[in-house]
Amino acid sequence: MTIIPYGKHFIDESDIDAVVDILRYGQLTQGPMITEFEREFALHVNSKYAVAVSSCTAGLHIASLAAGLKEGDTLITSPITFVASSNAGIYTGANVAFADIDPRSINIDPVLLSLALKEHPTTKVVIPVHFAGYPCEMEEIKPICDQVGAVIIEDAAHALGSKYKNGQMVGSCCYSLMTVFSLHPVKAIAAGEGGVITTNDESTYRRLLRLRSHGINKGDDQFICLDESISTSGINPWYYEMQELGFHYRITDIQCALANSQLKKLHRFIERRREIAARYIVAFADSEIVHFAQPSDALDRSALHLFVLRINFERLRIDRAQLMKSLRSKNIITQVHYLPVPMHPFYRKTLPVDPSIYKQSERYYRDCLSIPIYYSLTADEQEYVISTINYIIDYESN
Ligand SMILES: *Cc1c(COP(=O)(O)O)cnc(C)c1O
């Protein structure tokens, strides 16, 4: 019997052809496929600019730098996220702080964010995370951040294909300076590894292009050193200059060919995730022990990167590890998203606070479980997942 993971990429012949085309005829890196993918991506989410990078983590790092984050500043994000969201702050030498989640959405709670901003007046960057694709309450978060001059960078690693209440796509940056996506195979579309930053601000866009490639001037950037850059016949043809400390965070044309081909299927991918989620919601609707972790009112707006159940383990004779092992022995792989970031050993020693103050995050963490959701999960496989979970829960309930 095949193994059913919690998430999985989907590759078809058109994806393979797109990659082979680059290998046969194209430029491997720094070529036109990168700009083509960036153009298509920006078009898809309705942003002015898109910058493709080597990963979402790299994207969050240079987005933080482009927002001006530096030593002495503070970055605030949600405890329930992948470590990359807060590590971006650490990379720049800034302090990191957290605002607890709203237990209804599992996203950062705008009221607690506004308290955290009062407590940390040095906050320069706020990173809301659209957890599992469920869009944050950006209509509330934006004015709260504007009031104290904090820059918003959205972590949309789960949210390619998600829409806000106003109907705009996540990535359109209608509430933020920048939005960052992941192209890791477990996310909505795959490049192998990769990330994309979108923005509507031209000077931010230009700075991201430089930061992606060593801090070297790009396009028609003004040169700083005129003596060396210009001679009597105009700009010296060999000349480039490193204007600030940047990184090598470039993606390749090979990866962008795959991502661009995948982007064409995004709509189909999301539609299937919505069908799967709708089926799970019906299947567990009457359960007293398991329920969907997020509101089901936004199924048509969430990209449904994950399907997370909350489980009342007080009603079971087994704990979560035993449940996961039992499902694993029946070829179903589940996962916990996430251990709250402040509970990681690095953050326990770095943060001045005890992680137990993020009560909603900890409570959520103790009883959550992500169950399989991905484009190629068949109806039969999903029924098998549902019946297996129900069987174990009935058998083990006290
Ligand atoms: C996956 C993920 C990232 C990091 O993405 P990479 O492309 O692997 O660097 C960042 N934030 C969240 C919320 C993620 O799920």
mmCIF file of C-alpha atoms and ligand atoms in Angstrom:
data_model
loop_
_atom_site.group_PDB
_atom_site.id
_atom_site.type_symbol
_atom_site.label_atom_id
_atom_site.label_comp_id
_atom_site.label_asym_id
_atom_site.label_seq_id
_atom_site.Cartn_x
_atom_site.Cartn_y
_atom_site.Cartn_z
ATOM 1 C CA MET A 1 0.000 0.000 0.000
ATOM 2 C CA THR A 2 1.200 3.504 -0.823
ATOM 3 C CA ILE A 3 2.234 5.920 1.888
ATOM 4 C CA ILE A 4 -0.040 8.935 2.334
ATOM 5 C CA PRO A 5 2.025 11.938 3.466
ATOM 6 C CA TYR A 6 0.531 15.125 4.945
ATOM 7 C CA GLY A 7 1.577 17.107 1.862
ATOM 8 C CA LYS A 8 3.148 16.377 -1.517
ATOM 9 C CA HIS A 9 4.064 18.105 -4.779
ATOM 10 C CA PHE A 10 2.585 17.172 -8.166
ATOM 11 C CA ILE A 11 4.674 17.062 -11.354
ATOM 12 C CA ASP A 12 3.297 16.312 -14.829
ATOM 13 C CA GLU A 13 4.832 15.986 -18.306
ATOM 14 C CA SER A 14 4.471 19.700 -19.046
ATOM 15 C CA ASP A 15 6.614 20.474 -15.977
ATOM 16 C CA ILE A 16 9.250 17.989 -17.142
ATOM 17 C CA ASP A 17 9.204 19.440 -20.677
ATOM 18 C CA ALA A 18 9.628 22.967 -19.313
ATOM 19 C CA VAL A 19 12.739 21.960 -17.364
ATOM 20 C CA VAL A 20 14.159 19.921 -20.255
ATOM 21 C CA ASP A 21 13.653 22.912 -22.576
ATOM 22 C CA ILE A 22 15.865 25.027 -20.370
ATOM 23 C CA LEU A 23 18.484 22.279 -20.198
ATOM 24 C CA ARG A 24 18.491 21.881 -23.998
ATOM 25 C CA TYR A 25 18.127 25.451 -25.187
ATOM 26 C CA GLY A 26 18.136 27.870 -22.298
ATOM 27 C CA GLN A 27 20.424 29.732 -20.003
ATOM 28 C CA LEU A 28 20.908 27.856 -16.717
ATOM 29 C CA THR A 29 20.984 30.897 -14.447
ATOM 30 C CA GLN A 30 20.651 34.700 -14.577
ATOM 31 C CA GLY A 31 18.630 34.244 -17.783
ATOM 32 C CA PRO A 32 15.253 35.298 -19.187
ATOM 33 C CA MET A 33 13.273 32.452 -17.544
ATOM 34 C CA ILE A 34 13.706 34.143 -14.161
ATOM 35 C CA THR A 35 12.263 37.446 -15.383
ATOM 36 C CA GLU A 36 9.498 35.622 -17.220
ATOM 37 C CA PHE A 37 8.500 33.738 -14.068
ATOM 38 C CA GLU A 38 8.655 36.965 -12.031
ATOM 39 C CA ARG A 39 6.373 38.676 -14.547
ATOM 40 C CA GLU A 40 3.848 35.815 -14.497
ATOM 41 C CA PHE A 41 3.931 35.651 -10.703
ATOM 42 C CA ALA A 42 3.359 39.398 -10.294
ATOM 43 C CA LEU A 43 0.494 39.173 -12.782
ATOM 44 C CA HIS A 44 -1.036 36.293 -10.855
ATOM 45 C CA VAL A 45 -1.080 38.026 -7.466
ATOM 46 C CA ASN A 46 -1.583 41.511 -8.936
ATOM 47 C CA SER A 47 1.583 43.161 -7.641
ATOM 48 C CA LYS A 48 3.790 45.579 -9.587
ATOM 49 C CA TYR A 49 7.010 43.670 -8.950
ATOM 50 C CA ALA A 50 8.202 40.177 -8.047
ATOM 51 C CA VAL A 51 11.742 39.100 -7.158
ATOM 52 C CA ALA A 52 12.502 35.365 -7.241
ATOM 53 C CA VAL A 53 15.128 34.167 -4.767
ATOM 54 C CA SER A 54 16.742 30.930 -3.599
ATOM 55 C CA SER A 55 14.195 30.317 -0.798
ATOM 56 C CA CYS A 56 11.449 31.978 1.209
ATOM 57 C CA THR A 57 13.936 32.141 4.089
ATOM 58 C CA ALA A 58 16.374 34.146 1.931
ATOM 59 C CA GLY A 59 13.428 36.287 0.835
ATOM 60 C CA LEU A 60 12.388 37.043 4.420
ATOM 61 C CA HIS A 61 15.990 37.989 5.212
ATOM 62 C CA ILE A 62 16.473 40.499 2.394
ATOM 63 C CA ALA A 63 12.900 41.779 2.777
ATOM 64 C CA SER A 64 13.751 42.596 6.406
ATOM 65 C CA LEU A 65 16.922 44.403 5.288
ATOM 66 C CA ALA A 66 15.001 46.276 2.593
ATOM 67 C CA ALA A 67 12.507 47.338 5.293
ATOM 68 C CA GLY A 68 15.457 48.878 7.151
ATOM 69 C CA LEU A 69 15.601 46.338 9.988
ATOM 70 C CA LYS A 70 18.884 46.477 11.888
ATOM 71 C CA GLU A 71 20.516 45.961 15.260
ATOM 72 C CA GLY A 72 18.560 47.644 18.025
ATOM 73 C CA ASP A 73 15.233 47.307 16.167
ATOM 74 C CA THR A 74 12.592 44.695 16.908
ATOM 75 C CA LEU A 75 10.730 42.282 14.637
ATOM 76 C CA ILE A 76 7.368 40.909 15.808
ATOM 77 C CA THR A 77 5.755 37.767 14.427
ATOM 78 C CA SER A 78 3.449 34.904 15.433
ATOM 79 C CA PRO A 79 4.678 32.037 17.640
ATOM 80 C CA ILE A 80 2.870 29.546 15.397
ATOM 81 C CA THR A 81 5.043 29.616 12.317
ATOM 82 C CA PHE A 82 8.101 28.010 10.814
ATOM 83 C CA VAL A 83 11.327 29.288 12.422
ATOM 84 C CA ALA A 84 12.286 31.172 9.230
ATOM 85 C CA SER A 85 9.800 34.013 9.972
ATOM 86 C CA SER A 86 11.613 35.098 13.134
ATOM 87 C CA ASN A 87 15.111 33.996 12.075
ATOM 88 C CA ALA A 88 14.948 36.783 9.472
ATOM 89 C CA GLY A 89 15.091 39.242 12.372
ATOM 90 C CA ILE A 90 17.967 37.432 14.078
ATOM 91 C CA TYR A 91 20.016 37.451 10.826
ATOM 92 C CA THR A 92 19.901 41.262 10.737
ATOM 93 C CA GLY A 93 20.978 41.546 14.387
ATOM 94 C CA ALA A 94 17.532 42.805 15.453
ATOM 95 C CA ASN A 95 15.578 41.617 18.490
ATOM 96 C CA VAL A 96 12.633 39.299 17.998
ATOM 97 C CA ALA A 97 9.343 39.402 19.917
ATOM 98 C CA PHE A 98 6.079 37.536 19.524
ATOM 99 C CA ALA A 99 2.380 38.321 19.795
ATOM 100 C CA ASP A 100 0.156 35.345 20.614
ATOM 101 C CA ILE A 101 -2.385 33.834 18.221
ATOM 102 C CA ASP A 102 -6.135 34.212 18.095
ATOM 103 C CA PRO A 103 -7.266 30.614 18.842
ATOM 104 C CA ARG A 104 -10.080 30.898 16.313
ATOM 105 C CA SER A 105 -7.863 31.634 13.293
ATOM 106 C CA ILE A 106 -4.416 30.413 14.560
ATOM 107 C CA ASN A 107 -3.115 33.708 13.131
ATOM 108 C CA ILE A 108 -1.515 36.554 15.087
ATOM 109 C CA ASP A 109 -4.167 38.285 17.229
ATOM 110 C CA PRO A 110 -4.429 41.977 16.181
ATOM 111 C CA VAL A 111 -5.310 43.051 19.749
ATOM 112 C CA LEU A 112 -2.270 41.260 21.181
ATOM 113 C CA LEU A 113 -0.143 42.673 18.354
ATOM 114 C CA SER A 114 -1.120 46.177 19.328
ATOM 115 C CA LEU A 115 -0.179 45.421 22.969
ATOM 116 C CA ALA A 116 3.158 43.960 21.826
ATOM 117 C CA LEU A 117 3.847 47.112 19.778
ATOM 118 C CA LYS A 118 3.317 49.223 22.920
ATOM 119 C CA GLU A 119 5.657 46.957 24.846
ATOM 120 C CA HIS A 120 8.302 47.099 22.077
ATOM 121 C CA PRO A 121 8.494 50.694 20.820
ATOM 122 C CA THR A 122 11.603 49.789 18.777
ATOM 123 C CA THR A 123 9.531 47.582 16.454
ATOM 124 C CA LYS A 124 10.460 48.214 12.828
ATOM 125 C CA VAL A 125 9.006 45.115 11.157
ATOM 126 C CA VAL A 126 5.858 43.029 11.740
ATOM 127 C CA ILE A 127 5.545 39.668 9.978
ATOM 128 C CA PRO A 128 1.984 38.320 9.953
ATOM 129 C CA VAL A 129 1.880 34.669 8.853
ATOM 130 C CA HIS A 130 -1.175 33.450 6.939
ATOM 131 C CA PHE A 131 -1.256 30.144 8.784
ATOM 132 C CA ALA A 132 -2.274 27.165 6.634
ATOM 133 C CA GLY A 133 -3.340 29.709 3.996
ATOM 134 C CA TYR A 134 -6.045 31.311 6.132
ATOM 135 C CA PRO A 135 -5.568 35.061 5.536
ATOM 136 C CA CYS A 136 -4.702 37.220 8.556
ATOM 137 C CA GLU A 137 -6.982 40.093 9.522
ATOM 138 C CA MET A 138 -4.907 42.565 7.527
ATOM 139 C CA GLU A 139 -7.682 45.208 7.615
ATOM 140 C CA GLU A 140 -7.021 45.416 11.368
ATOM 141 C CA ILE A 141 -3.277 44.769 11.354
ATOM 142 C CA LYS A 142 -2.373 47.490 8.830
ATOM 143 C CA PRO A 143 -3.747 50.511 10.746
ATOM 144 C CA ILE A 144 -2.214 49.182 13.988
ATOM 145 C CA CYS A 145 1.220 48.994 12.326
ATOM 146 C CA ASP A 146 0.801 52.304 10.465
ATOM 147 C CA GLN A 147 0.119 54.062 13.756
ATOM 148 C CA VAL A 148 3.623 53.227 15.057
ATOM 149 C CA GLY A 149 5.408 53.274 11.679
ATOM 150 C CA ALA A 150 6.116 49.527 11.621
ATOM 151 C CA VAL A 151 6.653 47.998 8.182
ATOM 152 C CA ILE A 152 4.564 44.919 7.323
ATOM 153 C CA ILE A 153 6.179 41.958 5.557
ATOM 154 C CA GLU A 154 3.674 39.146 5.020
ATOM 155 C CA ASP A 155 4.936 35.584 5.364
ATOM 156 C CA ALA A 156 2.773 33.978 2.685
ATOM 157 C CA ALA A 157 4.674 30.669 2.503
ATOM 158 C CA HIS A 158 1.301 28.947 3.064
ATOM 159 C CA ALA A 159 -0.815 31.437 1.173
ATOM 160 C CA LEU A 160 -0.088 31.396 -2.566
ATOM 161 C CA GLY A 161 -3.630 31.417 -3.962
ATOM 162 C CA SER A 162 -5.258 32.903 -0.833
ATOM 163 C CA LYS A 163 -7.488 35.988 -0.943
ATOM 164 C CA TYR A 164 -8.269 38.682 1.625
ATOM 165 C CA LYS A 165 -11.838 39.582 2.563
ATOM 166 C CA ASN A 166 -11.635 42.456 0.055
ATOM 167 C CA GLY A 167 -11.171 39.916 -2.762
ATOM 168 C CA GLN A 168 -7.538 40.877 -3.492
ATOM 169 C CA MET A 169 -4.916 38.154 -3.736
ATOM 170 C CA VAL A 170 -2.384 37.673 -0.964
ATOM 171 C CA GLY A 171 0.777 38.984 -2.643
ATOM 172 C CA SER A 172 -0.920 42.093 -4.070
ATOM 173 C CA CYS A 173 0.659 43.982 -1.145
ATOM 174 C CA CYS A 174 -2.498 46.042 -0.616
ATOM 175 C CA TYR A 175 -1.777 45.884 3.137
ATOM 176 C CA SER A 176 2.004 45.489 3.223
ATOM 177 C CA LEU A 177 5.293 46.704 1.780
ATOM 178 C CA MET A 178 6.342 43.173 0.805
ATOM 179 C CA THR A 179 4.955 39.631 0.723
ATOM 180 C CA VAL A 180 7.173 36.547 0.678
ATOM 181 C CA PHE A 181 6.295 33.111 -0.766
ATOM 182 C CA SER A 182 7.996 29.690 -0.760
ATOM 183 C CA LEU A 183 8.498 27.357 -3.728
ATOM 184 C CA HIS A 184 9.486 24.360 -1.593
ATOM 185 C CA PRO A 185 7.780 21.165 -2.869
ATOM 186 C CA VAL A 186 5.475 20.893 0.145
ATOM 187 C CA LYS A 187 4.036 24.369 -0.608
ATOM 188 C CA ALA A 188 1.440 25.328 -3.264
ATOM 189 C CA ILE A 189 3.817 25.180 -6.253
ATOM 190 C CA ALA A 190 7.294 23.680 -6.442
ATOM 191 C CA ALA A 191 10.624 24.864 -7.818
ATOM 192 C CA GLY A 192 12.694 22.360 -5.819
ATOM 193 C CA GLU A 193 13.839 25.213 -3.614
ATOM 194 C CA GLY A 194 12.884 28.833 -4.124
ATOM 195 C CA GLY A 195 11.020 31.876 -2.943
ATOM 196 C CA VAL A 196 9.376 35.024 -4.308
ATOM 197 C CA ILE A 197 9.047 38.511 -2.829
ATOM 198 C CA THR A 198 6.341 40.797 -4.210
ATOM 199 C CA THR A 199 6.076 44.567 -3.733
ATOM 200 C CA ASN A 200 4.522 47.638 -5.344
ATOM 201 C CA ASP A 201 7.329 49.975 -4.293
ATOM 202 C CA GLU A 202 9.968 50.642 -6.945
ATOM 203 C CA SER A 203 12.857 51.573 -4.664
ATOM 204 C CA THR A 204 12.193 48.486 -2.489
ATOM 205 C CA TYR A 205 12.149 46.378 -5.660
ATOM 206 C CA ARG A 206 15.493 47.756 -6.808
ATOM 207 C CA ARG A 207 17.037 47.212 -3.404
ATOM 208 C CA LEU A 208 15.807 43.583 -3.333
ATOM 209 C CA LEU A 209 17.435 42.981 -6.736
ATOM 210 C CA ARG A 210 20.749 44.239 -5.356
ATOM 211 C CA LEU A 211 20.493 42.368 -2.057
ATOM 212 C CA ARG A 212 19.762 39.134 -3.949
ATOM 213 C CA SER A 213 23.080 39.422 -5.754
ATOM 214 C CA HIS A 214 25.903 40.620 -3.454
ATOM 215 C CA GLY A 215 24.651 44.203 -3.203
ATOM 216 C CA ILE A 216 25.907 44.913 -6.731
ATOM 217 C CA ASN A 217 24.173 47.608 -8.829
ATOM 218 C CA LYS A 218 21.423 46.349 -11.142
ATOM 219 C CA GLY A 219 19.637 47.752 -14.196
ATOM 220 C CA ASP A 220 19.929 51.510 -14.415
ATOM 221 C CA ASP A 221 20.883 52.009 -10.736
ATOM 222 C CA GLN A 222 22.907 55.177 -10.224
ATOM 223 C CA PHE A 223 26.619 54.531 -9.683
ATOM 224 C CA ILE A 224 28.111 55.797 -6.449
ATOM 225 C CA CYS A 225 31.725 56.047 -7.644
ATOM 226 C CA LEU A 226 31.699 58.347 -10.691
ATOM 227 C CA ASP A 227 35.503 58.416 -11.131
ATOM 228 C CA GLU A 228 35.663 54.724 -11.936
ATOM 229 C CA SER A 229 32.303 54.249 -13.646
ATOM 230 C CA ILE A 230 32.493 56.944 -16.299
ATOM 231 C CA SER A 231 35.139 58.079 -18.751
ATOM 232 C CA THR A 232 34.939 60.611 -21.607
ATOM 233 C CA SER A 233 33.074 58.138 -23.853
ATOM 234 C CA GLY A 234 30.386 57.402 -21.228
ATOM 235 C CA ILE A 235 29.809 54.504 -18.832
ATOM 236 C CA ASN A 236 32.741 52.075 -18.688
ATOM 237 C CA PRO A 237 31.585 48.750 -20.154
ATOM 238 C CA TRP A 238 33.319 46.591 -17.552
ATOM 239 C CA TYR A 239 32.164 48.492 -14.565
ATOM 240 C CA TYR A 240 29.932 47.313 -11.741
ATOM 241 C CA GLU A 241 30.053 48.223 -8.108
ATOM 242 C CA MET A 242 29.024 46.652 -4.809
ATOM 243 C CA GLN A 243 26.978 49.313 -3.070
ATOM 244 C CA GLU A 244 26.103 47.530 0.157
ATOM 245 C CA LEU A 245 26.570 44.077 1.670
ATOM 246 C CA GLY A 246 24.270 41.709 -0.200
ATOM 247 C CA PHE A 247 24.063 37.945 -0.574
ATOM 248 C CA HIS A 248 24.064 35.238 -3.167
ATOM 249 C CA TYR A 249 20.367 34.407 -2.907
ATOM 250 C CA ARG A 250 19.704 33.896 -6.623
ATOM 251 C CA ILE A 251 17.414 31.213 -8.026
ATOM 252 C CA THR A 252 18.214 29.447 -11.326
ATOM 253 C CA ASP A 253 16.371 29.446 -14.654
ATOM 254 C CA ILE A 254 15.981 25.661 -14.278
ATOM 255 C CA GLN A 255 13.997 26.174 -11.063
ATOM 256 C CA CYS A 256 11.988 29.054 -12.528
ATOM 257 C CA ALA A 257 11.026 26.948 -15.565
ATOM 258 C CA LEU A 258 9.525 24.406 -13.188
ATOM 259 C CA ALA A 259 7.868 27.059 -11.006
ATOM 260 C CA ASN A 260 6.408 28.839 -14.034
ATOM 261 C CA SER A 261 4.945 25.612 -15.379
ATOM 262 C CA GLN A 262 3.536 24.823 -11.924
ATOM 263 C CA LEU A 263 2.012 28.301 -11.625
ATOM 264 C CA LYS A 264 -0.226 27.505 -14.614
ATOM 265 C CA LYS A 265 -1.743 24.665 -12.539
ATOM 266 C CA LEU A 266 -2.088 26.625 -9.289
ATOM 267 C CA HIS A 267 -5.798 27.233 -9.739
ATOM 268 C CA ARG A 268 -6.467 23.510 -10.194
ATOM 269 C CA PHE A 269 -4.212 22.672 -7.243
ATOM 270 C CA ILE A 270 -6.155 24.990 -4.927
ATOM 271 C CA GLU A 271 -9.569 23.863 -6.177
ATOM 272 C CA ARG A 272 -8.691 20.266 -5.309
ATOM 273 C CA ARG A 273 -7.435 21.276 -1.857
ATOM 274 C CA ARG A 274 -10.764 23.016 -1.267
ATOM 275 C CA GLU A 275 -12.700 19.876 -2.214
ATOM 276 C CA ILE A 276 -10.571 17.803 0.146
ATOM 277 C CA ALA A 277 -11.045 20.292 2.993
ATOM 278 C CA ALA A 278 -14.805 20.435 2.414
ATOM 279 C CA ARG A 279 -14.970 16.636 2.628
ATOM 280 C CA TYR A 280 -12.965 16.551 5.884
ATOM 281 C CA ILE A 281 -15.205 19.210 7.404
ATOM 282 C CA VAL A 282 -18.327 17.161 6.656
ATOM 283 C CA ALA A 283 -16.668 13.929 7.793
ATOM 284 C CA PHE A 284 -15.712 15.308 11.214
ATOM 285 C CA ALA A 285 -18.674 17.683 11.666
ATOM 286 C CA ASP A 286 -20.402 15.546 14.301
ATOM 287 C CA SER A 287 -17.307 14.475 16.191
ATOM 288 C CA GLU A 288 -17.003 15.460 19.824
ATOM 289 C CA ILE A 289 -13.293 14.693 19.796
ATOM 290 C CA VAL A 290 -11.840 16.181 16.612
ATOM 291 C CA HIS A 291 -12.597 19.441 14.857
ATOM 292 C CA PHE A 292 -11.142 21.669 12.118
ATOM 293 C CA ALA A 293 -8.689 24.124 13.680
ATOM 294 C CA GLN A 294 -9.735 27.133 11.574
ATOM 295 C CA PRO A 295 -13.068 28.707 10.598
ATOM 296 C CA SER A 296 -14.739 26.955 7.687
ATOM 297 C CA ASP A 297 -16.285 30.202 6.401
ATOM 298 C CA ALA A 298 -13.228 31.029 4.298
ATOM 299 C CA LEU A 299 -12.799 27.823 2.302
ATOM 300 C CA ASP A 300 -13.138 29.860 -0.896
ATOM 301 C CA ARG A 301 -10.425 32.307 0.247
ATOM 302 C CA SER A 302 -7.827 30.085 1.928
ATOM 303 C CA ALA A 303 -5.171 28.283 -0.129
ATOM 304 C CA LEU A 304 -5.498 25.417 2.397
ATOM 305 C CA HIS A 305 -1.809 24.633 2.545
ATOM 306 C CA LEU A 306 -2.517 22.479 5.612
ATOM 307 C CA PHE A 307 -5.591 20.843 7.067
ATOM 308 C CA VAL A 308 -5.184 20.982 10.824
ATOM 309 C CA LEU A 309 -7.370 19.137 13.298
ATOM 310 C CA ARG A 310 -7.609 19.940 16.977
ATOM 311 C CA ILE A 311 -8.079 16.834 19.042
ATOM 312 C CA ASN A 312 -9.492 16.533 22.522
ATOM 313 C CA PHE A 313 -6.933 14.117 23.945
ATOM 314 C CA GLU A 314 -8.618 14.178 27.346
ATOM 315 C CA ARG A 315 -11.284 12.024 25.764
ATOM 316 C CA LEU A 316 -8.738 9.506 24.434
ATOM 317 C CA ARG A 317 -6.688 6.797 26.127
ATOM 318 C CA ILE A 318 -3.756 7.596 23.827
ATOM 319 C CA ASP A 319 -1.635 10.707 23.445
ATOM 320 C CA ARG A 320 -0.668 12.455 20.218
ATOM 321 C CA ALA A 321 2.581 10.557 19.724
ATOM 322 C CA GLN A 322 0.686 7.263 20.013
ATOM 323 C CA LEU A 323 -1.996 8.480 17.609
ATOM 324 C CA MET A 324 0.638 9.554 15.067
ATOM 325 C CA LYS A 325 2.446 6.214 15.386
ATOM 326 C CA SER A 326 -0.780 4.315 15.042
ATOM 327 C CA LEU A 327 -1.654 6.262 11.866
ATOM 328 C CA ARG A 328 1.895 5.774 10.604
ATOM 329 C CA SER A 329 1.556 1.994 10.997
ATOM 330 C CA LYS A 330 -1.445 2.318 8.675
ATOM 331 C CA ASN A 331 0.676 4.293 6.163
ATOM 332 C CA ILE A 332 -0.744 7.701 7.035
ATOM 333 C CA ILE A 333 1.809 10.371 7.845
ATOM 334 C CA THR A 334 0.666 13.328 9.943
ATOM 335 C CA GLN A 335 2.634 16.245 11.365
ATOM 336 C CA VAL A 336 2.497 18.944 14.024
ATOM 337 C CA HIS A 337 2.598 22.546 12.726
ATOM 338 C CA TYR A 338 4.278 23.897 14.788
ATOM 339 C CA LEU A 339 6.184 23.749 18.032
ATOM 340 C CA PRO A 340 5.763 27.445 19.018
ATOM 341 C CA VAL A 341 8.955 29.214 17.904
ATOM 342 C CA PRO A 342 9.705 30.651 21.409
ATOM 343 C CA MET A 343 9.871 27.049 22.712
ATOM 344 C CA HIS A 344 12.853 26.126 20.522
ATOM 345 C CA PRO A 345 16.074 25.914 22.575
ATOM 346 C CA PHE A 346 17.697 28.750 20.583
ATOM 347 C CA TYR A 347 14.799 31.113 21.326
ATOM 348 C CA ARG A 348 14.519 29.992 24.957
ATOM 349 C CA LYS A 349 18.055 31.218 25.449
ATOM 350 C CA THR A 350 17.722 34.280 23.202
ATOM 351 C CA LEU A 351 14.363 35.702 24.336
ATOM 352 C CA PRO A 352 14.023 37.505 27.664
ATOM 353 C CA VAL A 353 10.609 35.898 28.327
ATOM 354 C CA ASP A 354 9.348 32.423 29.213
ATOM 355 C CA PRO A 355 7.596 30.750 26.240
ATOM 356 C CA SER A 356 4.655 29.763 28.447
ATOM 357 C CA ILE A 357 3.335 33.360 28.244
ATOM 358 C CA TYR A 358 2.045 32.522 24.738
ATOM 359 C CA LYS A 359 -0.825 30.548 26.209
ATOM 360 C CA GLN A 360 -3.012 30.232 23.126
ATOM 361 C CA SER A 361 -0.071 29.067 21.026
ATOM 362 C CA GLU A 362 0.914 26.459 23.568
ATOM 363 C CA ARG A 363 -2.658 25.226 24.003
ATOM 364 C CA TYR A 364 -3.056 24.956 20.231
ATOM 365 C CA TYR A 365 0.318 23.220 19.883
ATOM 366 C CA ARG A 366 -0.637 20.537 22.435
ATOM 367 C CA ASP A 367 -3.718 19.350 20.539
ATOM 368 C CA CYS A 368 -3.109 20.090 16.841
ATOM 369 C CA LEU A 369 -2.436 17.569 14.083
ATOM 370 C CA SER A 370 -2.080 18.180 10.330
ATOM 371 C CA ILE A 371 -3.672 15.443 8.237
ATOM 372 C CA PRO A 372 -3.080 14.728 4.521
ATOM 373 C CA ILE A 373 -4.118 17.382 2.009
ATOM 374 C CA TYR A 374 -2.562 17.704 -1.458
ATOM 375 C CA TYR A 375 -3.605 17.822 -5.102
ATOM 376 C CA SER A 376 -3.051 14.147 -5.939
ATOM 377 C CA LEU A 377 -4.713 12.723 -2.820
ATOM 378 C CA THR A 378 -7.447 10.533 -4.307
ATOM 379 C CA ALA A 379 -11.024 10.332 -3.016
ATOM 380 C CA ASP A 380 -10.389 6.728 -1.951
ATOM 381 C CA GLU A 381 -7.239 7.686 -0.094
ATOM 382 C CA GLN A 382 -9.087 10.470 1.678
ATOM 383 C CA GLU A 383 -11.896 8.107 2.709
ATOM 384 C CA TYR A 384 -9.236 5.736 4.027
ATOM 385 C CA VAL A 385 -7.685 8.575 6.080
ATOM 386 C CA ILE A 386 -11.096 9.546 7.483
ATOM 387 C CA SER A 387 -12.145 6.012 8.371
ATOM 388 C CA THR A 388 -8.766 5.217 9.923
ATOM 389 C CA ILE A 389 -8.853 8.324 12.126
ATOM 390 C CA ASN A 390 -12.466 7.659 13.108
ATOM 391 C CA TYR A 391 -11.718 4.011 13.839
ATOM 392 C CA ILE A 392 -8.765 4.803 16.122
ATOM 393 C CA ILE A 393 -10.655 7.570 17.878
ATOM 394 C CA ASP A 394 -13.743 5.411 18.488
ATOM 395 C CA TYR A 395 -11.613 2.530 19.676
ATOM 396 C CA GLU A 396 -9.469 4.665 22.012
ATOM 397 C CA SER A 397 -12.117 7.017 23.392
ATOM 398 C CA ASN A 398 -13.000 6.623 27.047
HETATM 399 C C1 LIG B 1 8.163 26.838 4.505
HETATM 400 C C2 LIG B 1 8.074 28.102 5.251
HETATM 401 C C3 LIG B 1 9.085 29.077 5.220
HETATM 402 C C4 LIG B 1 10.416 28.844 4.570
HETATM 403 O O1 LIG B 1 10.357 28.507 3.238
HETATM 404 P P1 LIG B 1 11.685 28.030 2.471
HETATM 405 O O2 LIG B 1 11.353 28.266 1.028
HETATM 406 O O3 LIG B 1 11.884 26.586 2.806
HETATM 407 O O4 LIG B 1 12.811 28.877 2.929
HETATM 408 C C5 LIG B 1 8.866 30.277 5.874
HETATM 409 N N1 LIG B 1 7.726 30.498 6.567
HETATM 410 C C6 LIG B 1 6.753 29.577 6.645
HETATM 411 C C7 LIG B 1 5.518 29.907 7.410
HETATM 412 C C8 LIG B 1 6.910 28.342 6.010
HETATM 413 O O5 LIG B 1 5.945 27.412 6.119
#
